XYZ file of C-alpha atoms in Angstrom:
192
model
C 150.334 165.319 129.003
C 149.819 162.718 131.526
C 152.269 159.952 131.003
C 152.252 156.467 132.944
C 155.398 155.133 133.547
C 156.455 151.531 135.091
C 160.024 151.338 134.485
C 161.618 151.189 138.252
C 158.792 149.093 139.102
C 157.739 151.532 142.305
C 154.971 153.733 142.052
C 156.816 156.928 143.353
C 159.991 156.396 141.421
C 158.019 155.723 138.470
C 155.812 159.029 138.599
C 159.151 161.074 138.813
C 160.488 159.849 135.736
C 157.199 160.314 134.105
C 156.775 163.895 135.162
C 160.227 165.151 134.980
C 162.391 164.689 131.907
C 165.429 165.078 133.968
C 165.132 162.201 136.382
C 164.231 160.259 132.983
C 167.538 160.966 131.630
C 169.422 160.506 134.585
C 167.716 157.138 134.653
C 168.732 156.075 131.670
C 172.522 157.188 132.143
C 172.335 155.092 135.256
C 171.179 152.319 133.534
C 174.525 150.120 133.104
C 175.832 147.027 134.899
C 172.799 147.202 137.342
C 169.519 146.257 136.794
C 167.234 148.813 134.998
C 164.907 148.756 137.509
C 167.590 149.795 140.299
C 168.736 152.341 137.705
C 165.765 154.062 137.055
C 165.218 154.242 141.006
C 168.246 156.224 141.173
C 166.552 159.709 140.007
C 163.988 159.208 143.052
C 166.996 158.571 145.607
C 168.363 162.035 144.271
C 165.253 163.642 144.472
C 164.637 163.003 148.245
C 168.056 163.540 149.106
C 168.141 166.762 147.414
C 164.616 168.176 149.384
C 162.207 167.024 147.111
C 163.408 168.415 143.904
C 165.643 167.204 140.791
C 166.814 170.545 139.589
C 169.325 170.621 137.023
C 170.712 173.947 138.163
C 171.246 172.451 141.675
C 172.832 169.176 140.701
C 175.558 170.949 138.450
C 176.599 173.487 141.110
C 176.631 171.157 143.605
C 179.993 170.737 145.577
C 181.490 167.568 143.868
C 182.265 165.502 146.935
C 179.053 166.238 148.789
C 177.187 165.299 145.955
C 179.028 161.918 145.549
C 178.141 161.622 149.110
C 174.709 162.033 148.333
C 175.012 159.336 145.483
C 176.861 157.176 147.623
C 175.051 157.162 150.634
C 173.089 153.745 151.148
C 171.269 152.794 149.355
C 173.579 154.241 146.889
C 172.226 155.318 143.332
C 174.152 152.871 141.933
C 176.452 150.228 142.467
C 179.475 152.639 141.443
C 177.734 155.227 143.179
C 180.768 157.832 142.946
C 181.456 157.771 139.590
C 177.919 157.628 138.361
C 177.140 160.605 140.888
C 180.036 162.615 138.890
C 178.325 161.355 135.262
C 174.862 162.610 136.893
C 177.006 166.246 137.554
C 178.528 166.299 134.479
C 175.357 165.655 132.484
C 173.637 168.347 134.268
C 176.611 170.645 134.108
C 176.258 169.703 130.284
C 172.472 170.339 130.228
C 173.047 173.908 131.791
C 175.842 174.986 129.496
C 174.222 173.782 126.121
C 170.657 173.957 126.645
C 170.275 176.398 129.514
C 169.410 174.047 131.622
C 166.519 173.117 130.080
C 166.611 169.058 129.679
C 163.114 168.832 127.609
C 165.360 170.791 124.740
C 167.433 168.314 123.929
C 164.474 166.873 122.251
C 162.364 169.891 121.650
C 164.454 173.233 120.457
C 164.085 173.822 116.705
C 161.895 170.664 116.176
C 164.697 168.460 115.814
C 164.438 164.773 113.693
C 164.826 161.755 115.122
C 168.193 161.959 113.735
C 169.279 165.512 115.454
C 167.703 164.245 118.670
C 170.088 161.196 118.418
C 172.936 163.349 117.963
C 172.249 165.602 120.441
C 171.979 162.397 122.944
C 175.271 160.820 121.937
C 177.041 164.165 122.837
C 175.512 163.856 126.223
C 178.083 162.497 129.092
C 177.903 158.859 129.511
C 175.696 158.076 126.252
C 176.956 156.497 123.701
C 175.281 155.065 120.748
C 173.317 152.386 121.873
C 172.142 154.317 125.017
C 171.116 157.240 122.860
C 169.236 154.842 120.436
C 167.202 153.278 123.428
C 166.470 156.707 124.892
C 165.154 157.864 121.532
C 162.707 154.457 121.465
C 162.080 155.437 125.470
C 161.008 159.057 124.077
C 158.767 157.797 121.270
C 157.116 154.846 122.462
C 156.249 156.037 126.243
C 156.881 159.869 126.423
C 155.210 160.787 123.678
C 157.818 162.413 122.336
C 158.114 161.303 118.178
C 160.018 163.759 116.078
C 160.000 162.814 112.488
C 162.205 159.402 111.732
C 162.445 158.740 115.426
C 161.736 154.630 114.706
C 164.755 154.902 112.121
C 166.911 157.119 114.434
C 166.236 154.099 117.321
C 167.086 151.458 115.021
C 166.207 147.963 116.228
C 164.775 149.798 119.488
C 162.002 151.615 117.612
C 160.404 148.464 116.586
C 156.927 147.876 117.502
C 155.896 144.971 119.569
C 159.215 144.502 120.488
C 161.003 143.349 124.020
C 164.854 144.442 123.656
C 165.077 147.500 126.230
C 163.790 149.529 128.691
C 162.045 151.483 126.242
C 159.633 148.464 125.986
C 159.066 148.018 129.717
C 155.815 148.419 130.797
C 154.949 145.921 133.209
C 156.511 143.773 135.502
C 155.876 140.945 132.535
C 157.253 143.087 129.654
C 160.177 143.909 132.030
C 160.852 139.819 132.344
C 160.757 139.626 128.823
C 163.100 142.190 128.356
C 165.323 140.091 130.875
C 164.802 137.127 128.882
C 165.736 138.715 125.542
C 168.970 140.495 127.140
C 169.898 136.907 128.256
C 169.262 134.918 125.165
C 171.221 137.828 123.529
C 174.461 137.464 125.918
C 174.426 133.884 125.729
C 174.290 133.961 121.711
C 177.240 136.360 121.960
C 179.033 134.125 124.413
C 178.937 131.239 122.339
C 179.335 132.760 118.748
């Protein structure tokens, strides 16, 4: 299946996200406390620094100090490159331990429902309820992974014609709309 993503707003990074499930999952992991397009460029930085591959086993087995260096070398994969590098490594170790290194098994093994995919995502290091729901929506809306009940599992993020999260970013314009939604939501929360 050929996918076209426009999340990182960088054609090479977006191509990696579209073809490599681990890259997409790492991008989602990094998507906190920095602009989403910066987070989703992180996997491409790792890919380039790891010799042109993004392999779950390689990352899981990497020397932690050396991986921290790779994660923090400017431009770092995240504002908090060291701690997020540790999270990326913990995520990969979990995938190796629980899914034999097959990232896509998180949403394909035993043909899970949307609720089961959500449960599996929430079990991942660095993924809470909201991040897991957004990722379910991203899988369903843009990645061609739509198990039974995925919209319900994604909650509000699974709605059609929404501009709430990375799951809705398909262009620079939709990125701006999502950013405006988040800004308005923060303003409402502060005033409420």
